[in-house]
PDB file of C-alpha atoms in Angstrom:
ATOM      1  CA  GLY A   1       0.000   0.000   0.000  1.00 54.00           C
ATOM      2  CA  SER A   2       0.905   3.684  -0.086  1.00 62.00           C
ATOM      3  CA  VAL A   3       3.059   5.128   2.674  1.00 65.00           C
ATOM      4  CA  GLY A   4       4.320   8.585   3.554  1.00 71.00           C
ATOM      5  CA  LEU A   5       7.944   9.442   4.386  1.00 75.00           C
ATOM      6  CA  TRP A   6       8.575  11.608   7.458  1.00 76.00           C
ATOM      7  CA  LEU A   7      12.022  13.074   8.139  1.00 79.00           C
ATOM      8  CA  GLY A   8      12.823  14.544  11.529  1.00 79.00           C
ATOM      9  CA  LEU A   9      15.700  16.504  13.040  1.00 80.00           C
ATOM     10  CA  ALA A  10      16.566  16.397  16.747  1.00 78.00           C
ATOM     11  CA  LEU A  11      18.584  19.398  17.952  1.00 78.00           C
ATOM     12  CA  SER A  12      21.130  19.100  20.757  1.00 76.00           C
ATOM     13  CA  ASN A  13      18.795  21.056  23.075  1.00 79.00           C
ATOM     14  CA  GLY A  14      16.083  18.411  22.655  1.00 74.00           C
ATOM     15  CA  VAL A  15      13.875  20.382  20.260  1.00 75.00           C
ATOM     16  CA  ASN A  16      12.462  18.384  17.355  1.00 75.00           C
ATOM     17  CA  LYS A  17      11.983  19.839  13.916  1.00 77.00           C
ATOM     18  CA  PHE A  18      10.799  18.203  10.735  1.00 76.00           C
ATOM     19  CA  ASN A  19      11.825  18.491   7.107  1.00 77.00           C
ATOM     20  CA  THR A  20       8.782  19.377   5.037  1.00 76.00           C
ATOM     21  CA  VAL A  21       7.804  20.448   1.516  1.00 70.00           C
ATOM     22  CA  GLY A  22      10.011  18.278  -0.701  1.00 68.00           C
ATOM     23  CA  ILE A  23      13.358  16.773  -1.592  1.00 67.00           C
ATOM     24  CA  ALA A  24      14.667  19.636  -3.728  1.00 66.00           C
ATOM     25  CA  LYS A  25      14.153  22.401  -1.145  1.00 70.00           C
ATOM     26  CA  PRO A  26      13.355  20.962   2.269  1.00 71.00           C
ATOM     27  CA  THR A  27      12.101  23.402   4.908  1.00 77.00           C
ATOM     28  CA  LYS A  28      12.626  22.849   8.626  1.00 77.00           C
ATOM     29  CA  ASN A  29       9.440  23.299  10.587  1.00 76.00           C
ATOM     30  CA  VAL A  30       8.255  22.500  14.102  1.00 73.00           C
ATOM     31  CA  GLU A  31       4.967  21.329  12.590  1.00 71.00           C
ATOM     32  CA  LEU A  32       4.703  17.637  11.770  1.00 68.00           C
ATOM     33  CA  GLN A  33       4.190  17.271   8.034  1.00 69.00           C
ATOM     34  CA  ALA A  34       4.974  14.539   5.563  1.00 70.00           C
ATOM     35  CA  PHE A  35       8.179  15.040   3.584  1.00 74.00           C
ATOM     36  CA  MET A  36       6.821  12.901   0.742  1.00 74.00           C
ATOM     37  CA  GLU A  37       3.130  12.092   0.579  1.00 70.00           C
ATOM     38  CA  SER A  38       3.813   9.040  -1.575  1.00 69.00           C
ATOM     39  CA  LEU A  39       6.897   7.008  -2.388  1.00 66.00           C
ATOM     40  CA  PRO A  40       7.968   5.273  -5.602  1.00 63.00           C
ATOM     41  CA  SER A  41       7.510   1.536  -5.916  1.00 64.00           C
ATOM     42  CA  THR A  42       9.980  -0.684  -4.103  1.00 60.00           C
ATOM     43  CA  SER A  43      11.782  -1.300  -7.401  1.00 56.00           C
ATOM     44  CA  GLU A  44      12.973   2.321  -7.434  1.00 56.00           C
ATOM     45  CA  GLU A  45      15.531   3.945  -5.172  1.00 58.00           C
ATOM     46  CA  VAL A  46      14.759   7.101  -3.227  1.00 60.00           C
ATOM     47  CA  THR A  47      17.896   9.145  -2.595  1.00 61.00           C
ATOM     48  CA  LEU A  48      17.549  11.982  -0.113  1.00 58.00           C
ATOM     49  CA  GLN A  49      20.176  14.608   0.737  1.00 58.00           C
ATOM     50  CA  MET A  50      19.469  16.122   4.143  1.00 58.00           C
ATOM     51  CA  ALA A  51      19.881  19.894   4.017  1.00 59.00           C
ATOM     52  CA  THR A  52      22.257  21.098   6.734  1.00 64.00           C
ATOM     53  CA  ASP A  53      23.361  24.390   5.164  1.00 62.00           C
ATOM     54  CA  ASP A  54      21.077  26.544   7.317  1.00 67.00           C
ATOM     55  CA  LEU A  55      21.970  24.847  10.624  1.00 75.00           C
ATOM     56  CA  PRO A  56      24.380  26.437  13.108  1.00 76.00           C
ATOM     57  CA  ALA A  57      27.250  24.442  14.584  1.00 79.00           C
ATOM     58  CA  GLY A  58      26.171  21.721  17.004  1.00 83.00           C
ATOM     59  CA  ASP A  59      25.143  18.085  17.370  1.00 85.00           C
ATOM     60  CA  TYR A  60      22.162  16.790  15.410  1.00 83.00           C
ATOM     61  CA  THR A  61      20.311  13.543  14.841  1.00 81.00           C
ATOM     62  CA  PHE A  62      18.327  12.982  11.662  1.00 80.00           C
ATOM     63  CA  TYR A  63      15.723  10.250  11.734  1.00 79.00           C
ATOM     64  CA  ALA A  64      13.098   8.913   9.392  1.00 77.00           C
ATOM     65  CA  LEU A  65       9.739   7.130   9.480  1.00 74.00           C
ATOM     66  CA  TYR A  66       7.550   5.346   7.014  1.00 70.00           C
ATOM     67  CA  VAL A  67       3.963   6.158   7.959  1.00 68.00           C
ATOM     68  CA  ASP A  68       0.795   4.522   6.710  1.00 65.00           C
ATOM     69  CA  PRO A  69      -1.500   7.398   5.616  1.00 60.00           C
ATOM     70  CA  GLY A  70      -4.369   5.479   7.174  1.00 59.00           C
ATOM     71  CA  HIS A  71      -2.962   5.832  10.689  1.00 57.00           C
ATOM     72  CA  GLY A  72      -6.251   7.299  11.815  1.00 49.00           C
ATOM     73  CA  LEU A  73      -5.121  10.734  13.040  1.00 47.00           C
ATOM     74  CA  VAL A  74      -7.157  13.699  11.886  1.00 45.00           C
ATOM     75  CA  SER A  75      -4.186  16.094  12.018  1.00 52.00           C
ATOM     76  CA  ASN A  76      -1.340  15.767   9.555  1.00 55.00           C
ATOM     77  CA  ALA A  77       1.036  13.998  11.940  1.00 57.00           C
ATOM     78  CA  PRO A  78       2.617  10.558  12.288  1.00 56.00           C
ATOM     79  CA  PRO A  79       1.522   8.183  15.056  1.00 54.00           C
ATOM     80  CA  VAL A  80       3.010   9.232  18.387  1.00 56.00           C
ATOM     81  CA  LYS A  81       3.900   5.628  19.202  1.00 52.00           C
ATOM     82  CA  LEU A  82       6.321   5.554  16.270  1.00 51.00           C
ATOM     83  CA  LEU A  83       8.040   8.739  17.426  1.00 55.00           C
ATOM     84  CA  ASP A  84       8.293   7.374  20.954  1.00 50.00           C
ATOM     85  CA  HIS A  85       9.696   4.065  19.788  1.00 44.00           C
ATOM     86  CA  SER A  86      13.357   5.011  19.224  1.00 46.00           C
ATOM     87  CA  ARG A  87      11.989   7.776  16.972  1.00 49.00           C
ATOM     88  CA  SER A  88      12.845   5.777  13.878  1.00 48.00           C
ATOM     89  CA  ASN A  89      11.774   2.615  12.154  1.00 52.00           C
ATOM     90  CA  LEU A  90      13.836   3.389   9.038  1.00 60.00           C
ATOM     91  CA  ALA A  91      17.124   5.162   9.707  1.00 69.00           C
ATOM     92  CA  GLU A  92      18.982   7.399  12.140  1.00 74.00           C
ATOM     93  CA  TRP A  93      22.036   9.516  11.439  1.00 77.00           C
ATOM     94  CA  HIS A  94      24.140  11.511  13.918  1.00 81.00           C
ATOM     95  CA  ILE A  95      26.266  14.440  12.793  1.00 82.00           C
ATOM     96  CA  THR A  96      28.317  17.198  14.427  1.00 84.00           C
ATOM     97  CA  LEU A  97      28.489  20.403  12.415  1.00 80.00           C
ATOM     98  CA  THR A  98      31.423  22.735  13.052  1.00 79.00           C
ATOM     99  CA  GLU A  99      31.801  26.388  12.171  1.00 79.00           C
ATOM    100  CA  LEU A 100      33.464  26.887   8.809  1.00 80.00           C
ATOM    101  CA  ALA A 101      36.601  29.027   8.922  1.00 85.00           C
ATOM    102  CA  GLY A 102      37.765  31.256   6.112  1.00 88.00           C
ATOM    103  CA  PRO A 103      41.017  30.451   4.285  1.00 93.00           C
ATOM    104  CA  SER A 104      44.165  32.103   5.596  1.00 93.00           C
ATOM    105  CA  MET A 105      45.252  35.451   4.177  1.00 95.00           C
ATOM    106  CA  THR A 106      48.181  37.708   4.936  1.00 95.00           C
ATOM    107  CA  THR A 107      47.472  41.337   5.772  1.00 95.00           C
ATOM    108  CA  GLU A 108      48.800  42.315   2.359  1.00 96.00           C
ATOM    109  CA  GLU A 109      46.576  39.779   0.572  1.00 96.00           C
ATOM    110  CA  PHE A 110      43.527  40.936   2.514  1.00 96.00           C
ATOM    111  CA  GLU A 111      44.157  44.574   1.581  1.00 95.00           C
ATOM    112  CA  GLN A 112      44.711  43.609  -2.053  1.00 96.00           C
ATOM    113  CA  GLY A 113      41.493  41.565  -1.997  1.00 96.00           C
ATOM    114  CA  ARG A 114      39.607  44.473  -0.444  1.00 95.00           C
ATOM    115  CA  GLN A 115      40.840  46.846  -3.143  1.00 95.00           C
ATOM    116  CA  LEU A 116      40.145  44.413  -5.997  1.00 96.00           C
ATOM    117  CA  TYR A 117      36.662  43.691  -4.652  1.00 96.00           C
ATOM    118  CA  PHE A 118      35.887  47.408  -4.282  1.00 94.00           C
ATOM    119  CA  GLU A 119      37.055  48.144  -7.828  1.00 93.00           C
ATOM    120  CA  ARG A 120      35.603  45.131  -9.657  1.00 94.00           C
ATOM    121  CA  CYS A 121      32.824  43.582  -7.577  1.00 95.00           C
ATOM    122  CA  ALA A 122      31.198  46.041  -5.161  1.00 93.00           C
ATOM    123  CA  GLY A 123      29.173  47.752  -7.894  1.00 92.00           C
ATOM    124  CA  CYS A 124      27.038  44.613  -8.319  1.00 94.00           C
ATOM    125  CA  HIS A 125      27.425  42.751  -5.023  1.00 95.00           C
ATOM    126  CA  GLY A 126      27.473  45.724  -2.627  1.00 92.00           C
ATOM    127  CA  VAL A 127      30.240  47.152  -0.448  1.00 90.00           C
ATOM    128  CA  LEU A 128      29.197  44.901   2.456  1.00 93.00           C
ATOM    129  CA  ARG A 129      28.598  42.007   0.010  1.00 94.00           C
ATOM    130  CA  LYS A 130      24.903  41.762   0.901  1.00 94.00           C
ATOM    131  CA  GLY A 131      23.922  41.795  -2.758  1.00 92.00           C
ATOM    132  CA  ALA A 132      22.460  44.341  -5.173  1.00 89.00           C
ATOM    133  CA  THR A 133      22.104  43.523  -8.866  1.00 90.00           C
ATOM    134  CA  GLY A 134      24.438  40.620  -8.077  1.00 92.00           C
ATOM    135  CA  LYS A 135      23.937  37.937  -5.443  1.00 93.00           C
ATOM    136  CA  ALA A 136      24.996  38.276  -1.805  1.00 95.00           C
ATOM    137  CA  LEU A 137      28.566  37.124  -1.098  1.00 95.00           C
ATOM    138  CA  THR A 138      28.586  36.995   2.692  1.00 94.00           C
ATOM    139  CA  PRO A 139      30.653  34.258   4.422  1.00 92.00           C
ATOM    140  CA  ASP A 140      27.588  32.167   5.323  1.00 87.00           C
ATOM    141  CA  ILE A 141      27.200  31.668   1.565  1.00 90.00           C
ATOM    142  CA  THR A 142      30.764  31.746   0.225  1.00 93.00           C
ATOM    143  CA  LEU A 143      32.358  29.444   2.820  1.00 90.00           C
ATOM    144  CA  LYS A 144      30.135  26.595   1.651  1.00 84.00           C
ATOM    145  CA  LYS A 145      31.338  27.065  -1.931  1.00 87.00           C
ATOM    146  CA  GLY A 146      35.049  26.990  -1.196  1.00 90.00           C
ATOM    147  CA  THR A 147      37.962  28.728  -2.880  1.00 94.00           C
ATOM    148  CA  ALA A 148      38.171  26.488  -5.965  1.00 94.00           C
ATOM    149  CA  ILE A 149      34.516  26.948  -6.976  1.00 94.00           C
ATOM    150  CA  LEU A 150      34.528  30.685  -6.251  1.00 95.00           C
ATOM    151  CA  ALA A 151      37.715  31.147  -8.275  1.00 96.00           C
ATOM    152  CA  TRP A 152      36.156  29.229 -11.190  1.00 95.00           C
ATOM    153  CA  VAL A 153      33.052  31.467 -11.132  1.00 95.00           C
ATOM    154  CA  ILE A 154      35.180  34.631 -10.991  1.00 96.00           C
ATOM    155  CA  GLU A 155      37.299  33.413 -13.896  1.00 95.00           C
ATOM    156  CA  ASN A 156      34.458  32.138 -16.093  1.00 95.00           C
ATOM    157  CA  GLY A 157      31.415  34.184 -15.077  1.00 93.00           C
ATOM    158  CA  THR A 158      27.861  32.818 -14.945  1.00 91.00           C
ATOM    159  CA  SER A 159      24.875  32.465 -17.248  1.00 87.00           C
ATOM    160  CA  ALA A 160      22.970  34.784 -14.889  1.00 84.00           C
ATOM    161  CA  GLY A 161      24.929  37.786 -16.158  1.00 88.00           C
ATOM    162  CA  MET A 162      28.160  37.879 -14.166  1.00 93.00           C
ATOM    163  CA  PRO A 163      31.010  38.590 -16.611  1.00 93.00           C
ATOM    164  CA  SER A 164      34.195  36.561 -16.871  1.00 95.00           C
ATOM    165  CA  PHE A 165      37.204  38.216 -15.244  1.00 95.00           C
ATOM    166  CA  ASP A 166      39.671  35.995 -17.083  1.00 92.00           C
ATOM    167  CA  GLY A 167      42.050  38.462 -18.696  1.00 89.00           C
ATOM    168  CA  ASP A 168      41.090  41.308 -16.355  1.00 93.00           C
ATOM    169  CA  LEU A 169      42.528  39.534 -13.315  1.00 95.00           C
ATOM    170  CA  ASP A 170      45.445  37.117 -13.296  1.00 95.00           C
ATOM    171  CA  LYS A 171      45.328  33.724 -11.537  1.00 95.00           C
ATOM    172  CA  GLU A 172      46.851  35.105  -8.328  1.00 96.00           C
ATOM    173  CA  GLU A 173      44.381  38.004  -8.154  1.00 97.00           C
ATOM    174  CA  ILE A 174      41.431  35.665  -8.774  1.00 96.00           C
ATOM    175  CA  ASP A 175      42.643  33.410  -5.948  1.00 97.00           C
ATOM    176  CA  ILE A 176      42.977  36.395  -3.607  1.00 97.00           C
ATOM    177  CA  VAL A 177      39.454  37.647  -4.387  1.00 97.00           C
ATOM    178  CA  ALA A 178      38.057  34.112  -3.951  1.00 96.00           C
ATOM    179  CA  ARG A 179      39.647  33.877  -0.508  1.00 96.00           C
ATOM    180  CA  TYR A 180      38.746  37.467   0.401  1.00 97.00           C
ATOM    181  CA  ILE A 181      35.005  37.009  -0.130  1.00 96.00           C
ATOM    182  CA  GLN A 182      35.071  34.148   2.373  1.00 95.00           C
ATOM    183  CA  GLN A 183      36.207  36.554   5.118  1.00 95.00           C
ATOM    184  CA  GLU A 184      33.944  38.842   7.121  1.00 93.00           C
ATOM    185  CA  PRO A 185      33.531  42.056   5.092  1.00 91.00           C
ATOM    186  CA  PRO A 186      35.313  45.028   6.671  1.00 88.00           C
ATOM    187  CA  ILE A 187      33.032  47.875   7.735  1.00 83.00           C
ATOM    188  CA  PRO A 188      33.759  50.935   5.560  1.00 76.00           C
ATOM    189  CA  PRO A 189      34.717  54.082   7.479  1.00 73.00           C
ATOM    190  CA  GLU A 190      31.827  56.425   8.115  1.00 76.00           C
ATOM    191  CA  PHE A 191      31.772  59.568   5.996  1.00 72.00           C
ATOM    192  CA  GLY A 192      29.699  61.792   8.236  1.00 74.00           C
ATOM    193  CA  MET A 193      28.308  65.307   7.856  1.00 82.00           C
ATOM    194  CA  ASP A 194      31.464  66.930   9.253  1.00 83.00           C
ATOM    195  CA  ASP A 195      33.542  65.066   6.666  1.00 81.00           C
ATOM    196  CA  MET A 196      31.199  66.140   3.887  1.00 85.00           C
ATOM    197  CA  MET A 197      31.158  69.779   4.990  1.00 87.00           C
ATOM    198  CA  ALA A 198      34.950  69.789   5.063  1.00 87.00           C
ATOM    199  CA  THR A 199      34.923  69.112   1.310  1.00 88.00           C
ATOM    200  CA  TRP A 200      32.643  72.040   0.513  1.00 90.00           C
ATOM    201  CA  LYS A 201      33.994  75.057  -1.332  1.00 87.00           C
TER     202      LYS A 201
END
């Protein structure tokens, strides 16, 4: 018969959340909802990649349940007895996520990266890298890409409109920018009213 697939996430503080919506873009929600309302036949494989990108560092346990849609509950929730019984009748996976650290840079490389970014990238991605016409490039995004992928994108551009910088920047400069955008963006100095008035003639 038909069964539903329920995927849960136990946080280190004991709070339970559940992956909902679908495989491509799972959403973590405290509400109990089926991850997949129906599964393929047993002759087909179901491959699921648990999304951990939006989780802070810490210890987590993912667990899964097959649930018969005819479990008799009016609300959209799996039988409590299954959750109480070792939480899983399918699989359980423990993982410890650690904070990602940016690649090392010398003071000189950081300053060169800051200058290159300001001259070539800030117009589209913003001075603080929060995005404008281009996508945001804050460390929570760039650290997950890594230096090699970021350098490839800088060198080759994207189909979304980002130009290729191959020829404008050499390999060393591309590497420096790729490592720079994985660091916390420096706060630009404030240019206040007194500074502006001092420029008046």
